[in-house]
Amino acid sequence: LSWPLGPLSLEAGESLVWVQIPAFSNGCAVIASWGDAGATNPPAHTTNGATWTEGYVGVWHVRGTNLSDATARGHDAFTNSAAAGGGITADGLAFDGVAQQARAAVHADFNLRSNFAVQCWFKVPAAYKPSVGNYRTLTAKELPADFNNRNWWLGIRSEGWLQWKSSPGVDITNRIDLCDGQWHHVAAIHAGAAGRLYVDGVERVVDPTPGTISTQAAPVVFGAEDGTARYFKGTLDEWRVSSVPRSSNWVWAVYHTVADGIGFATYGAAAVTNIPLPPSQFRSEIAFPG
């Protein structure tokens, strides 16, 4: 059992814990104990919380206006006056569409030529659609004003459509108006012979010949195209970049874990069992029927 932020306070209320387990099977149980004054050493963790990874090169959870990288790589992002806003997970970042942005510094970890994934959550009211011929950028890594030198670019068109561009070959658009004031999840997956654009856990568009993507010495920018153009207006949250492509099941699970938790666990009336320990300690066993 491990949790990302160190010791938990279980004095009152509800405590939520991420648990890493290879697989749940019939009879599997998660056991939590507390009240033992001698159990003072928490499991290993980073200051910002460790991300259990298969290839994450950057994961940015929003806390206020802080964008600390939740991986061990230390790619913290810094905001340019973006305001704290309500997010899909906890906090989000609200951008005004004028000059606000956030960025993570140039690093070779982000040079992803093929087999990668870029994901984030966004919310755009209908009134915040860009003007005709303009765009609102979710995230980009590219050289300024060089459309042929893009590692990736994800943005909203004036129709409210979501578009993904990566040079030299990816240019695909999901033709659904997503500027509806609701939270939406996007995942751009470059997986060898195909580029796949997912919206809300569902594959929407496929590029069968994406080619090998350009890489460049450029920062990862959130809420703007190259740091100086096509600013986002709305709220963004929970960016993730990985150096491996995610499967359709993975994308579906990421979406539903955050959006509604559907289909992952069911709890019966007898799911939690108290196990007697010495008077100063308490222990519970939570069984998952598998």
C-alpha positions as CSV (number, residue, x, y, z in Angstrom):
1,L,0.0,0.0,0.0
2,S,1.4,3.4,-1.0
3,W,0.1,6.9,-1.1
4,P,1.7,9.9,-2.8
5,L,1.7,12.6,-0.1
6,G,3.0,10.9,3.0
7,P,1.1,10.3,6.3
8,L,-2.7,10.6,6.2
9,S,-4.9,12.1,8.9
10,L,-7.7,9.6,9.7
11,E,-9.1,11.5,12.7
12,A,-12.4,12.3,10.9
13,G,-14.1,12.4,7.6
14,E,-13.2,10.6,4.4
15,S,-9.7,9.7,3.3
16,L,-8.9,8.7,-0.3
17,V,-5.8,6.7,-1.1
18,W,-4.3,5.6,-4.5
19,V,-3.2,2.0,-4.3
20,Q,-0.9,0.3,-6.8
21,I,-1.7,-3.3,-7.3
22,P,-0.8,-5.4,-10.4
23,A,-4.3,-6.9,-10.7
24,F,-7.4,-7.4,-8.7
25,S,-8.6,-11.0,-8.4
26,N,-11.3,-12.8,-6.5
27,G,-10.6,-12.5,-2.8
28,C,-8.1,-9.6,-3.2
29,A,-8.1,-7.3,-0.2
30,V,-6.7,-3.9,0.7
31,I,-5.8,-3.6,4.4
32,A,-5.4,-0.2,6.2
33,S,-4.3,0.1,9.8
34,W,-3.9,3.2,12.0
35,G,-3.5,4.2,15.6
36,D,-0.1,2.6,16.1
37,A,2.2,5.3,17.5
38,G,5.2,3.3,16.5
39,A,4.4,3.3,12.8
40,T,6.0,6.7,12.0
41,N,7.8,6.0,8.7
42,P,5.7,6.7,5.6
43,P,6.5,4.8,2.4
44,A,8.9,6.4,0.0
45,H,7.4,9.4,-1.9
46,T,8.5,12.6,-3.7
47,T,7.7,16.0,-2.3
48,N,5.1,16.6,-5.0
49,G,3.8,13.0,-5.0
50,A,5.0,10.2,-7.1
51,T,3.3,9.1,-10.3
52,W,3.3,5.4,-11.0
53,T,4.5,5.4,-14.5
54,E,4.9,3.5,-17.7
55,G,6.6,6.2,-19.6
56,Y,5.3,9.5,-18.2
57,V,7.7,12.4,-18.9
58,G,5.5,15.0,-17.3
59,V,2.2,15.0,-15.3
60,W,1.0,18.4,-14.1
61,H,-1.7,18.5,-11.4
62,V,-3.0,22.0,-10.6
63,R,-2.9,23.3,-7.0
64,G,-3.9,26.9,-7.0
65,T,-1.7,28.3,-9.7
66,N,1.1,25.8,-9.0
67,L,1.9,23.3,-11.7
68,S,4.4,20.9,-10.1
69,D,5.4,17.9,-12.1
70,A,4.1,14.8,-10.3
71,T,6.7,12.5,-11.9
72,A,10.2,12.2,-10.5
73,R,11.7,14.2,-13.4
74,G,11.1,17.7,-11.9
75,H,9.6,19.4,-15.0
76,D,7.7,22.0,-13.0
77,A,5.7,24.5,-15.1
78,F,5.4,28.2,-14.4
79,T,2.4,30.3,-15.0
80,N,2.2,33.8,-16.5
81,S,-0.6,35.2,-14.4
82,A,-3.1,32.4,-15.1
83,A,-5.7,32.4,-12.4
84,A,-6.8,29.6,-10.1
85,G,-10.1,28.1,-11.2
86,G,-12.3,25.1,-10.4
87,G,-10.9,22.0,-12.1
88,I,-12.2,18.5,-13.0
89,T,-10.0,16.8,-10.4
90,A,-9.5,19.6,-7.8
91,D,-8.0,23.0,-8.9
92,G,-7.8,24.1,-12.5
93,L,-6.2,27.0,-14.4
94,A,-8.4,29.8,-15.9
95,F,-7.0,31.6,-18.9
96,D,-8.3,34.9,-20.2
97,G,-7.4,34.5,-23.9
98,V,-5.2,37.6,-23.9
99,A,-1.7,36.8,-22.7
100,Q,-1.9,34.1,-19.9
101,Q,0.0,30.9,-20.3
102,A,2.1,28.3,-18.4
103,R,5.2,26.6,-19.6
104,A,7.7,23.8,-18.7
105,A,11.3,24.5,-19.7
106,V,13.0,22.9,-22.7
107,H,14.2,19.4,-22.0
108,A,15.1,16.4,-24.1
109,D,12.5,14.3,-22.3
110,F,9.9,16.1,-24.4
111,N,11.5,15.2,-27.7
112,L,8.9,12.7,-28.8
113,R,9.3,11.7,-32.4
114,S,6.9,8.7,-32.4
115,N,5.0,6.5,-30.0
116,F,3.8,9.1,-27.5
117,A,0.7,10.5,-25.8
118,V,-0.4,14.0,-24.9
119,Q,-3.6,14.4,-22.7
120,C,-5.4,17.1,-20.8
121,W,-8.8,18.3,-19.7
122,F,-10.5,21.5,-20.9
123,K,-13.7,23.5,-20.5
124,V,-14.8,26.2,-22.9
125,P,-18.1,28.1,-22.7
126,A,-19.8,28.8,-26.1
127,A,-19.1,32.5,-25.6
128,Y,-15.4,31.8,-25.5
129,K,-15.0,30.2,-29.0
130,P,-12.2,31.8,-31.0
131,S,-13.1,34.1,-33.9
132,V,-13.3,32.8,-37.4
133,G,-9.9,31.7,-38.6
134,N,-8.4,31.9,-35.1
135,Y,-7.6,29.2,-32.5
136,R,-7.4,28.6,-28.8
137,T,-4.4,26.4,-27.8
138,L,-4.6,23.7,-25.2
139,T,-1.0,22.8,-25.3
140,A,1.9,22.9,-27.8
141,K,5.6,22.2,-28.3
142,E,6.9,24.0,-31.3
143,L,9.2,26.7,-32.6
144,P,7.6,30.2,-32.8
145,A,5.8,30.8,-36.1
146,D,7.2,27.6,-37.7
147,F,4.2,25.4,-38.4
148,N,6.5,22.8,-40.0
149,N,8.4,22.3,-36.8
150,R,5.8,21.2,-34.3
151,N,6.2,18.3,-31.9
152,W,2.5,18.7,-31.1
153,W,-0.2,21.2,-31.1
154,L,-3.8,20.8,-29.7
155,G,-6.3,23.5,-30.0
156,I,-9.9,24.6,-30.5
157,R,-11.1,26.0,-33.8
158,S,-13.8,28.7,-34.3
159,E,-16.4,26.0,-34.9
160,G,-15.7,24.6,-31.4
161,W,-13.9,21.6,-33.1
162,L,-10.8,20.0,-31.5
163,Q,-7.7,19.8,-33.8
164,W,-4.4,18.0,-33.5
165,K,-1.3,19.0,-35.5
166,S,2.2,17.5,-35.4
167,S,4.7,18.1,-38.2
168,P,5.2,16.8,-40.7
169,G,2.1,14.5,-41.1
170,V,-0.6,14.8,-38.4
171,D,-3.5,17.2,-39.1
172,I,-6.8,15.7,-37.8
173,T,-10.0,17.3,-36.5
174,N,-12.8,16.1,-34.4
175,R,-15.9,17.8,-36.0
176,I,-18.0,18.1,-32.8
177,D,-18.6,21.4,-31.1
178,L,-17.0,21.0,-27.7
179,C,-17.4,24.6,-26.6
180,D,-20.4,23.8,-24.4
181,G,-19.2,24.8,-20.9
182,Q,-18.6,21.2,-20.0
183,W,-15.4,19.4,-19.1
184,H,-13.9,17.3,-21.9
185,H,-10.8,15.0,-22.0
186,V,-8.5,14.9,-25.0
187,A,-5.8,12.3,-25.8
188,A,-3.6,12.6,-28.8
189,I,-1.9,9.2,-29.3
190,H,0.9,8.7,-31.8
191,A,1.2,4.9,-32.0
192,G,3.6,3.7,-34.8
193,A,1.5,3.5,-37.9
194,A,-1.4,5.6,-36.8
195,G,-2.3,8.9,-35.0
196,R,-5.4,8.6,-32.9
197,L,-7.4,11.5,-31.5
198,Y,-9.7,10.6,-28.5
199,V,-12.3,12.8,-26.9
200,D,-14.0,11.8,-23.6
201,G,-12.5,8.3,-23.8
202,V,-13.7,7.5,-27.3
203,E,-11.6,7.3,-30.5
204,R,-12.9,10.0,-32.8
205,V,-10.4,10.4,-35.7
206,V,-7.5,8.4,-37.1
207,D,-4.6,9.4,-39.2
208,P,-3.3,6.2,-40.8
209,T,0.0,7.8,-41.9
210,P,1.3,10.2,-39.2
211,G,4.9,9.9,-40.1
212,T,7.8,10.7,-37.8
213,I,7.3,13.9,-35.8
214,S,9.7,16.8,-35.7
215,T,11.4,17.6,-32.4
216,Q,13.0,20.9,-31.4
217,A,14.5,22.8,-28.5
218,A,11.2,24.4,-27.3
219,P,9.3,24.5,-24.1
220,V,6.0,22.7,-23.4
221,V,3.4,25.5,-23.4
222,F,-0.1,25.3,-21.8
223,G,-2.7,27.8,-22.9
224,A,-0.8,29.3,-25.8
225,E,0.7,28.2,-29.1
226,D,4.4,29.1,-28.7
227,G,4.1,31.4,-25.7
228,T,3.0,34.4,-27.6
229,A,0.0,33.5,-29.8
230,R,-3.4,31.9,-30.0
231,Y,-4.1,32.1,-26.3
232,F,-6.6,29.8,-24.6
233,K,-9.8,31.2,-23.0
234,G,-11.5,28.9,-20.6
235,T,-10.2,26.4,-17.9
236,L,-7.6,23.7,-18.3
237,D,-6.5,20.9,-15.9
238,E,-4.5,17.7,-15.6
239,W,-1.9,17.6,-18.4
240,R,-0.1,14.4,-19.0
241,V,2.7,13.6,-21.5
242,S,4.2,10.1,-22.0
243,S,6.9,8.6,-24.1
244,V,4.7,5.5,-24.9
245,P,1.4,5.4,-26.7
246,R,-1.7,4.6,-24.6
247,S,-4.1,1.9,-25.6
248,S,-7.8,2.7,-26.2
249,N,-8.6,0.9,-22.9
250,W,-6.1,3.0,-21.1
251,V,-7.6,6.3,-22.5
252,W,-11.1,5.1,-21.6
253,A,-10.0,4.2,-18.1
254,V,-8.3,7.6,-17.6
255,Y,-11.4,9.4,-18.7
256,H,-13.9,7.5,-16.6
257,T,-11.7,7.4,-13.5
258,V,-11.9,11.2,-13.4
259,A,-15.3,11.8,-15.0
260,D,-17.5,9.4,-13.1
261,G,-15.6,6.3,-11.8
262,I,-17.9,4.0,-13.8
263,G,-17.3,0.3,-14.0
264,F,-14.2,0.0,-11.8
265,A,-15.4,-1.3,-8.5
266,T,-18.6,-2.3,-6.7
267,Y,-19.0,-2.4,-3.0
268,G,-21.4,-4.7,-1.1
269,A,-22.8,-4.1,2.4
270,A,-20.1,-6.5,3.9
271,A,-17.2,-5.1,1.9
272,V,-15.5,-3.5,4.9
273,T,-14.6,-5.8,7.9
274,N,-13.1,-4.5,11.1
275,I,-10.3,-6.7,12.4
276,P,-9.5,-6.6,16.2
277,L,-6.1,-5.3,17.1
278,P,-4.6,-4.1,20.4
279,P,-6.8,-1.3,22.0
280,S,-4.6,1.5,20.6
281,Q,-4.8,0.4,17.0
282,F,-7.4,0.0,14.4
283,R,-7.4,-2.0,11.2
284,S,-9.9,-2.5,8.4
285,E,-9.9,-4.9,5.4
286,I,-11.6,-3.9,2.2
287,A,-12.3,-6.9,0.0
288,F,-12.8,-6.6,-3.8
289,P,-14.8,-9.5,-5.2
290,G,-12.9,-9.6,-8.6
